[in-house]
Short mmCIF file of C-alpha atoms in Angstrom, two decimals:
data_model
loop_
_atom_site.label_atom_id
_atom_site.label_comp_id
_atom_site.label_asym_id
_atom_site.label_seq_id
_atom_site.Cartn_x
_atom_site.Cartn_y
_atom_site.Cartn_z
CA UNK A 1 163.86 90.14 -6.02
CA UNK A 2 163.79 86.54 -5.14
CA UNK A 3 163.32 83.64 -7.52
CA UNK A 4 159.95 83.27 -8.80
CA UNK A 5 159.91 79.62 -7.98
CA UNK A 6 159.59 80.76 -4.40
CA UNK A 7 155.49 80.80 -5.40
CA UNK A 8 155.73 77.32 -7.86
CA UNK A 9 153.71 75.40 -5.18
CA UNK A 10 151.30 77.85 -4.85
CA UNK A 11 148.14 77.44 -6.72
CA UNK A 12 145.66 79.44 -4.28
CA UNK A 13 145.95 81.14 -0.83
CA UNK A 14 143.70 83.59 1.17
CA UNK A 15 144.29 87.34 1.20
CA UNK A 16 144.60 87.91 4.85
CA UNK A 17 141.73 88.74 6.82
CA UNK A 18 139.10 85.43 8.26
CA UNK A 19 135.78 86.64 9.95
CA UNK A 20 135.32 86.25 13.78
CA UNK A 21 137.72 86.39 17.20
CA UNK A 22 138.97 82.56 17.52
CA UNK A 23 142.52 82.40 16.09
CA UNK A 24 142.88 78.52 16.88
CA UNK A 25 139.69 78.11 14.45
CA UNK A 26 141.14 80.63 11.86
CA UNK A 27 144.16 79.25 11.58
CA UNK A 28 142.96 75.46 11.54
CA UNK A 29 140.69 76.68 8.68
CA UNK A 30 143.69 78.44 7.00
CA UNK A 31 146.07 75.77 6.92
CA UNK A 32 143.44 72.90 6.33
CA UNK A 33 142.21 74.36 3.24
CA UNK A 34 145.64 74.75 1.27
CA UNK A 35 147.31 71.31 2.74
CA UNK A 36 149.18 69.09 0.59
CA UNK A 37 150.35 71.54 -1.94
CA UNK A 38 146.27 72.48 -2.61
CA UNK A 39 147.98 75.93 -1.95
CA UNK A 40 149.46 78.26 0.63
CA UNK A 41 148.73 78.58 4.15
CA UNK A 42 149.13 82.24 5.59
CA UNK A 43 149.15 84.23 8.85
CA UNK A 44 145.06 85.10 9.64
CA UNK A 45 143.83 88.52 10.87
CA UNK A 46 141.23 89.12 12.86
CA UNK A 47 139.68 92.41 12.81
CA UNK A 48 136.38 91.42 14.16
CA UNK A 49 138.30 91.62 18.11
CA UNK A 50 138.52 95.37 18.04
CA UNK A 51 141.66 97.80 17.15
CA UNK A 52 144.82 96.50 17.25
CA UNK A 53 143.71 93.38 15.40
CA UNK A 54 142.84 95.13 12.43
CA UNK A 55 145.21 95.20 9.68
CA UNK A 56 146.51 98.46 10.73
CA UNK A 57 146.93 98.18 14.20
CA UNK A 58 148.78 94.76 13.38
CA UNK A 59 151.50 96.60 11.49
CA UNK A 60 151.46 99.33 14.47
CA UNK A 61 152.24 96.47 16.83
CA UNK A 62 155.42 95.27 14.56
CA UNK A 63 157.32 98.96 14.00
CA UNK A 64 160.42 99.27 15.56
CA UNK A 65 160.32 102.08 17.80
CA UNK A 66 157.44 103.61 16.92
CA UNK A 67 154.33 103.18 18.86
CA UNK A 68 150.61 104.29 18.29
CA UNK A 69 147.52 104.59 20.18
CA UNK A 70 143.45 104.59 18.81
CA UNK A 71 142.10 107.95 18.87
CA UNK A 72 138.31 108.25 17.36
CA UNK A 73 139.52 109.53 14.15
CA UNK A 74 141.66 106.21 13.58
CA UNK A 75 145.64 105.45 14.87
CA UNK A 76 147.96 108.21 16.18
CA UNK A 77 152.19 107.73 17.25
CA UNK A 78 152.50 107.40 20.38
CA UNK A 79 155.87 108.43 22.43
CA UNK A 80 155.27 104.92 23.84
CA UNK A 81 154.07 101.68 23.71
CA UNK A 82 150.80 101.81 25.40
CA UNK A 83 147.95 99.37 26.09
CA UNK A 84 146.11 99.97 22.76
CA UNK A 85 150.12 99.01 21.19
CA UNK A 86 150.13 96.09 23.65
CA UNK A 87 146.92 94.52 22.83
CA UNK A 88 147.88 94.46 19.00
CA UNK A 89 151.10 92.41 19.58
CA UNK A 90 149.25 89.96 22.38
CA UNK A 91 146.63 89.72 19.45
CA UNK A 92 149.78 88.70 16.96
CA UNK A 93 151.43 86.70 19.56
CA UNK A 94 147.94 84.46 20.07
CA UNK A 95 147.90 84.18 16.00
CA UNK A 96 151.02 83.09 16.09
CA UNK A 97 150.88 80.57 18.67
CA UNK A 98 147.89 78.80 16.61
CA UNK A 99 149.17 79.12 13.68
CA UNK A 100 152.57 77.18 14.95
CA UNK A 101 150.14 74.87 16.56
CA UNK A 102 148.66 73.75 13.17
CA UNK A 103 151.92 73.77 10.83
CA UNK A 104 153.82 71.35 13.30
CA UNK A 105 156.53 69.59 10.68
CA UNK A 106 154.61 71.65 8.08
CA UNK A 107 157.40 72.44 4.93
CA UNK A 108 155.97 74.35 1.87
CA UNK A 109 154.83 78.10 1.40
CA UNK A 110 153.71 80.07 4.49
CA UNK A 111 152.27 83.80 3.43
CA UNK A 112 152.33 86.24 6.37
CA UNK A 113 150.89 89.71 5.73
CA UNK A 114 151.56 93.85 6.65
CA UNK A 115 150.62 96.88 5.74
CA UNK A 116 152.65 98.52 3.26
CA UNK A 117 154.81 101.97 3.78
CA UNK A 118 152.09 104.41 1.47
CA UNK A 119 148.75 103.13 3.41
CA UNK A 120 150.60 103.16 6.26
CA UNK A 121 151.60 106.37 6.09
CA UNK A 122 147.95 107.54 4.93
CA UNK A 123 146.14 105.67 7.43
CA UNK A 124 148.92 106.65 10.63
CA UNK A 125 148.02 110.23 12.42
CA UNK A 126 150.87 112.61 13.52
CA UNK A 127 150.52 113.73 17.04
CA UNK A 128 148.88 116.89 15.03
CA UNK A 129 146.28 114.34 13.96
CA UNK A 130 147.44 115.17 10.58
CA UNK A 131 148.63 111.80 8.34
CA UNK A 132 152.33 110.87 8.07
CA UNK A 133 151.65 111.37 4.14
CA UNK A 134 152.15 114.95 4.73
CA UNK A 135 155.62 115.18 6.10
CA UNK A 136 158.27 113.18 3.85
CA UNK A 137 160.64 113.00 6.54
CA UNK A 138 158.05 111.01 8.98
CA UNK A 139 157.12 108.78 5.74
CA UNK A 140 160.51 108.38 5.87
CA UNK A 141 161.41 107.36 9.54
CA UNK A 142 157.72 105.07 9.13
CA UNK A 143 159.08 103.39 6.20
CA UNK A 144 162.87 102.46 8.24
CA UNK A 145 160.89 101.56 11.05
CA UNK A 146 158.07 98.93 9.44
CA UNK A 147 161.14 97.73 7.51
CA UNK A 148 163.03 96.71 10.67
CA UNK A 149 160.00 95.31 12.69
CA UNK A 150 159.43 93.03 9.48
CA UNK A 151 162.47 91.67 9.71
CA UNK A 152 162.27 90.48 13.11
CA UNK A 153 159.01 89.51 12.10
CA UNK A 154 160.25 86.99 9.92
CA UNK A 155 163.00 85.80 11.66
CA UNK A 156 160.26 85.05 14.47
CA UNK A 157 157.68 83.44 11.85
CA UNK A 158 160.73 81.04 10.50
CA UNK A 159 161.69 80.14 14.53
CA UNK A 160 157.74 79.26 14.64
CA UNK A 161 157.76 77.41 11.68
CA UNK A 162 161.28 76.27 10.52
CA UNK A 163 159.41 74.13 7.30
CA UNK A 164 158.23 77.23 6.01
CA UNK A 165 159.43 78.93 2.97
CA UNK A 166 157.95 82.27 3.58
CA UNK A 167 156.83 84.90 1.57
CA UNK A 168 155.55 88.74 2.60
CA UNK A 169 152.66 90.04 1.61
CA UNK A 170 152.35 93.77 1.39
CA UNK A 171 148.67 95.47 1.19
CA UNK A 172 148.51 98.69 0.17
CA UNK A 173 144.97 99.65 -0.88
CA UNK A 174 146.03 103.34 -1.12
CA UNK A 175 149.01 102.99 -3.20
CA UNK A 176 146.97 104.37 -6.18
CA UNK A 177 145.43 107.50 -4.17
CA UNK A 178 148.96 108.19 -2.59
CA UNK A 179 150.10 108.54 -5.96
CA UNK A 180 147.16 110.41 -7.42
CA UNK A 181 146.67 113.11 -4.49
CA UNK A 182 143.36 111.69 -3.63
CA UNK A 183 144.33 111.11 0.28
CA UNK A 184 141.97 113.58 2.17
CA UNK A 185 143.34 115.79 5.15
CA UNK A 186 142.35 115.81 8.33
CA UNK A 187 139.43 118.07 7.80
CA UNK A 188 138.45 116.81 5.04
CA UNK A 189 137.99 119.75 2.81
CA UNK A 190 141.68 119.00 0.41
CA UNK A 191 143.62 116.71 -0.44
CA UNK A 192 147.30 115.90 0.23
CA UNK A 193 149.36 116.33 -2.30
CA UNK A 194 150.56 113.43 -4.54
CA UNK A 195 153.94 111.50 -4.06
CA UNK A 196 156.32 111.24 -6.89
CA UNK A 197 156.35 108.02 -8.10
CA UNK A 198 160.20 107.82 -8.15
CA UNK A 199 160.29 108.25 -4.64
CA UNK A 200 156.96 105.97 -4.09
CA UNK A 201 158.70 103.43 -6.02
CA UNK A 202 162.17 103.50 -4.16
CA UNK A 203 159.85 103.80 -0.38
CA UNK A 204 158.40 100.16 -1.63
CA UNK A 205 161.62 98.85 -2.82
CA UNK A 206 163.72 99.93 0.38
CA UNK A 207 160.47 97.49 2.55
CA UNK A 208 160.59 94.73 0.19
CA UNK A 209 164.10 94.32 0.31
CA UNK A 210 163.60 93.87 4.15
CA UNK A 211 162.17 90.75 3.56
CA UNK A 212 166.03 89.49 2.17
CA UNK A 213 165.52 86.44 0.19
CA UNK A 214 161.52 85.89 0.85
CA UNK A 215 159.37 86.33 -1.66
CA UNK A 216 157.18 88.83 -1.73
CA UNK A 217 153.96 90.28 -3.37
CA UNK A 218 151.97 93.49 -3.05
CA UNK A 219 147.89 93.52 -2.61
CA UNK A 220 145.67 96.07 -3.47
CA UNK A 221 141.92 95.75 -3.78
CA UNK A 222 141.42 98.95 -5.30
CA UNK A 223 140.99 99.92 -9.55
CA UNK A 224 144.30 101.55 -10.99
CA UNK A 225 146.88 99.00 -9.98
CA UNK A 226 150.28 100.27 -10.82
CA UNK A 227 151.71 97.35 -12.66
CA UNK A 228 154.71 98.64 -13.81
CA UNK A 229 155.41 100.82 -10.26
CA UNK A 230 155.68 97.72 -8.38
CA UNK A 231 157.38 95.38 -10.86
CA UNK A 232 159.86 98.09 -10.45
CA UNK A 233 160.15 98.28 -6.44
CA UNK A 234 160.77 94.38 -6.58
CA UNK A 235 157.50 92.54 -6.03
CA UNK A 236 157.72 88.75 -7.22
CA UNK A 237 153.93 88.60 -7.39
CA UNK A 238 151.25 91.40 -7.89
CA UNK A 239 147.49 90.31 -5.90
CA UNK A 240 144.39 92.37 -7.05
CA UNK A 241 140.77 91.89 -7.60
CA UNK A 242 140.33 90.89 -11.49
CA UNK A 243 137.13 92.38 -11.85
CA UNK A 244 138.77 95.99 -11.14
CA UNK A 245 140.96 95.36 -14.48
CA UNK A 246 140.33 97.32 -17.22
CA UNK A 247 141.36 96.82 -20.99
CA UNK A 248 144.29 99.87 -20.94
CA UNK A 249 145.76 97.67 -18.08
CA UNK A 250 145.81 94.34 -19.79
CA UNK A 251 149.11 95.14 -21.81
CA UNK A 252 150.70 95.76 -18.12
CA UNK A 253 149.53 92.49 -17.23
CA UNK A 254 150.71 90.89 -19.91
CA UNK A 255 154.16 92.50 -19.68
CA UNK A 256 154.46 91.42 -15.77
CA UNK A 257 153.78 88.05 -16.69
CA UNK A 258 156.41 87.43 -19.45
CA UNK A 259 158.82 89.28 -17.02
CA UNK A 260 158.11 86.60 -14.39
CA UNK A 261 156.07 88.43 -11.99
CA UNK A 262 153.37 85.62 -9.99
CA UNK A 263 149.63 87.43 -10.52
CA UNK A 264 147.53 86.74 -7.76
CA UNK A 265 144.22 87.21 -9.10
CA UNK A 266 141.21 87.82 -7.12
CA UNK A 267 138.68 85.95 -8.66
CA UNK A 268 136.49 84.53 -5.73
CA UNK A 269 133.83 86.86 -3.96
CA UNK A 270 135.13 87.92 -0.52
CA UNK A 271 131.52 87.93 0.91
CA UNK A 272 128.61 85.66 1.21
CA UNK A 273 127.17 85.78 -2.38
CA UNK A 274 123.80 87.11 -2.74
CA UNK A 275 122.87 84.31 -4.32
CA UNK A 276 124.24 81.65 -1.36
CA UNK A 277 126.28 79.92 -3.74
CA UNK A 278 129.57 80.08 -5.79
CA UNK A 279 129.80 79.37 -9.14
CA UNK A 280 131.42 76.24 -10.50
CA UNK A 281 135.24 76.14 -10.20
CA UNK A 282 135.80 76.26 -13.87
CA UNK A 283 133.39 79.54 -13.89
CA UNK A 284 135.37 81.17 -11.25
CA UNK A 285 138.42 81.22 -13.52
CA UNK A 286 136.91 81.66 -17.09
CA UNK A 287 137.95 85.52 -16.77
CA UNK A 288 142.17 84.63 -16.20
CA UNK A 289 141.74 81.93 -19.31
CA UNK A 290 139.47 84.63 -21.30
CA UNK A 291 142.67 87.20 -20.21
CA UNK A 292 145.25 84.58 -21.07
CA UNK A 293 143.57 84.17 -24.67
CA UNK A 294 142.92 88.12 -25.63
CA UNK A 295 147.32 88.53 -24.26
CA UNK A 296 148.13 86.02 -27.12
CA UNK A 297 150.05 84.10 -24.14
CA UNK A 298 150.36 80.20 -23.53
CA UNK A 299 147.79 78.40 -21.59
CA UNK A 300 150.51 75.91 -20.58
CA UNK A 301 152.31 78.98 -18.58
CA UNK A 302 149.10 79.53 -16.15
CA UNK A 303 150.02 77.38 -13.53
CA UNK A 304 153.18 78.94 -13.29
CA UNK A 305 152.18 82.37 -13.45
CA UNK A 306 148.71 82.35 -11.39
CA UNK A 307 147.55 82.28 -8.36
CA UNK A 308 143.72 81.98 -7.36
CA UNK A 309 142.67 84.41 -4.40
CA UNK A 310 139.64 85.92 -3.29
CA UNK A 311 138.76 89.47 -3.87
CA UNK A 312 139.81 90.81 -0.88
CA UNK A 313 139.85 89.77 2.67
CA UNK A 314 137.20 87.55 4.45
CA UNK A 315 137.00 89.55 7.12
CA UNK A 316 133.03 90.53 6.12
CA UNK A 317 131.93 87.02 5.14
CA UNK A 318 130.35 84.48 7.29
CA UNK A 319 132.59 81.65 8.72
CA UNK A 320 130.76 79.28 6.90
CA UNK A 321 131.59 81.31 3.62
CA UNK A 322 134.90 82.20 4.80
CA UNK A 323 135.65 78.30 5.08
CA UNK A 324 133.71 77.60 1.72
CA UNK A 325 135.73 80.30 -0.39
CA UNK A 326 139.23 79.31 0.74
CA UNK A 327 138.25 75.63 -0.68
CA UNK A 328 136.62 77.05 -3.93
CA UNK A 329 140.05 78.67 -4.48
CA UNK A 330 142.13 75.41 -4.42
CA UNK A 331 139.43 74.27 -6.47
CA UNK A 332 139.69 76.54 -9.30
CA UNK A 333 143.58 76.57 -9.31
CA UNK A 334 142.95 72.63 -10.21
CA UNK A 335 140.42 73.31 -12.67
CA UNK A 336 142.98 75.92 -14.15
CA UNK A 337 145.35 73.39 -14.35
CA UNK A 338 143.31 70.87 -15.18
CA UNK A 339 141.99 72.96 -18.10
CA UNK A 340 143.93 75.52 -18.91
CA UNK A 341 141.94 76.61 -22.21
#
């Protein structure tokens, strides 16, 4: 685990995902909104452009060795890297290229993002068409591979960006129906079985260690987040949507906190409001002060423990929103600061 500090200059950031195909536009947005310590900059993805761009195909286009092409029921390995593999790392490679346009003699946090081992495995079709999360020895081989093409992903991010101290982001959205057997087959009529948590728990740890001395941080915008799980496997910070929490998981807040893990709480809508508008800064954080009250912990400890996000990734909201939400975060994190009680 890397020193906590690694996050101490980061107030707000984005989850991931920006709506629309134009990666010079995404990442001027991205970096302009979080300049000047306001927050941290991070690595946009573009679904909107087709497969390969989406958050899965990304992390396709970055194992080592492993390859995968679309089929119509999602992503399936590949014995090699064909055009569907191609187009995801020409897609990175153009992300990348903005997004060193943009930070030229940038120095403070940079977030870039993958998926995680677990979704990865659920989401990632065996040439059977069955998921990797039924065979523990291709989980396995997934997880040693997406651990090696994240380290040369780094090490190519840092050549990009030599200013940046980085930190790794990984999403896993399925973590909690990995480890409840909630993962459907491929004919949808069971369910695969569930992972021990022991060996879920040593999977994440062996990925986030690839990241060496970068911090790092698991998302997940689904209910059920497994606090302790992931404190455990080495996260420095823990991103989730805040309005998932329920009271039995307060306590595992709390404890993560005093233990010095970062919470990255989504508090921001990640699509247009019905409404139009967003609430007032100081609304948009009244839950994390209302939570920080009800844990008995100190107010003066928010800024170094919290980090404002959106819900989940823009990917759905207009760019107008997408722009508008990414500035209401950096917003917030001042009132926060600002006002802690």
């Amino acid at each position: 685990m890397s020193e906590i500090s690694e996050f101490s200059d980061c107030p707000a950031t984005g989850i991931g995902s920006m709506p629309g195909g134009d990666a010079r536009e995404a990442a001027k947005t991205v970096t302009g909104s979080f300049g000047d310590g306001e927050g941290m900059p991070y690595l946009a993805e573009l679904p909107a452009r087709g497969p390969g761009a989406d958050m899965t195909g990304r992390t396709i286009g970055l194992l080592s060795e492993l390859y995968g092409h679309v089929e119509p029921s999602g992503w399936r390995i590949s014995d090699r890297p064909g055009r569907d593999t191609r187009r995801a790392r020409s897609w990175l490679g153009e992300d990348l290229d903005a997004l060193e346009e943009f930070t030229q003699g940038y120095e403070g946090p940079l977030k870039v993002q993958a998926v995680g081992p677990w979704t990865l495995a659920a989401a990632l079709e065996r040439r059977g068409g069955e998921a990797f999360l039924g065979d523990p020895g291709a989980c396995r081989d997934l997880a040693d591979s997406l651990a090696e093409g994240l380290r040369g992903h780094l090490a190519e991010v840092r050549r990009r960006v030599p200013g940046a101290r980085l930190a790794l982001q990984l999403d896993e959205p399925s973590l909690t129906a990995v480890l409840r057997g909630r993962v459907r087959t491929a004919s949808g009529y069971r369910t695969h079985r569930a992972v021990d948590r022991q060996i879920v728990e040593a999977t994440l740890r062996e990925v986030l260690a690839a990241a060496g001395d970068t911090a790092t941080l698991v998302h997940t915008c689904a209910p059920e987040v497994p606090f302790a799980l992931l404190r455990r496997a080495g996260a420095d910070g823990i991103s989730f949507d805040l309005s998932l929490l329920t009271e039995r998981e307060e306590e595992a807040v709390g404890e993560a906190v005093e233990g010095g893990t970062r919470m990255f709480f989504g508090v921001v809508p990640g699509t247009d409001p019905a409404s139009g508008r967003l609430s007032d800064p100081g609304g948009s954080v009244m839950g994390v002060r209302t939570l920080w009250r009800r844990l008995g912990l100190n107010p003066g400890t928010l800024t170094e423990s919290v980090t404002v996000t959106p819900s989940c990734g823009l990917a759905g909201a207009s760019p107008g929103y997408a722009r508008a939400a990414l500035a209401h975060c950096a917003r917030a994190a001042r009132s926060l600061a600002d006002n802690p009680e």
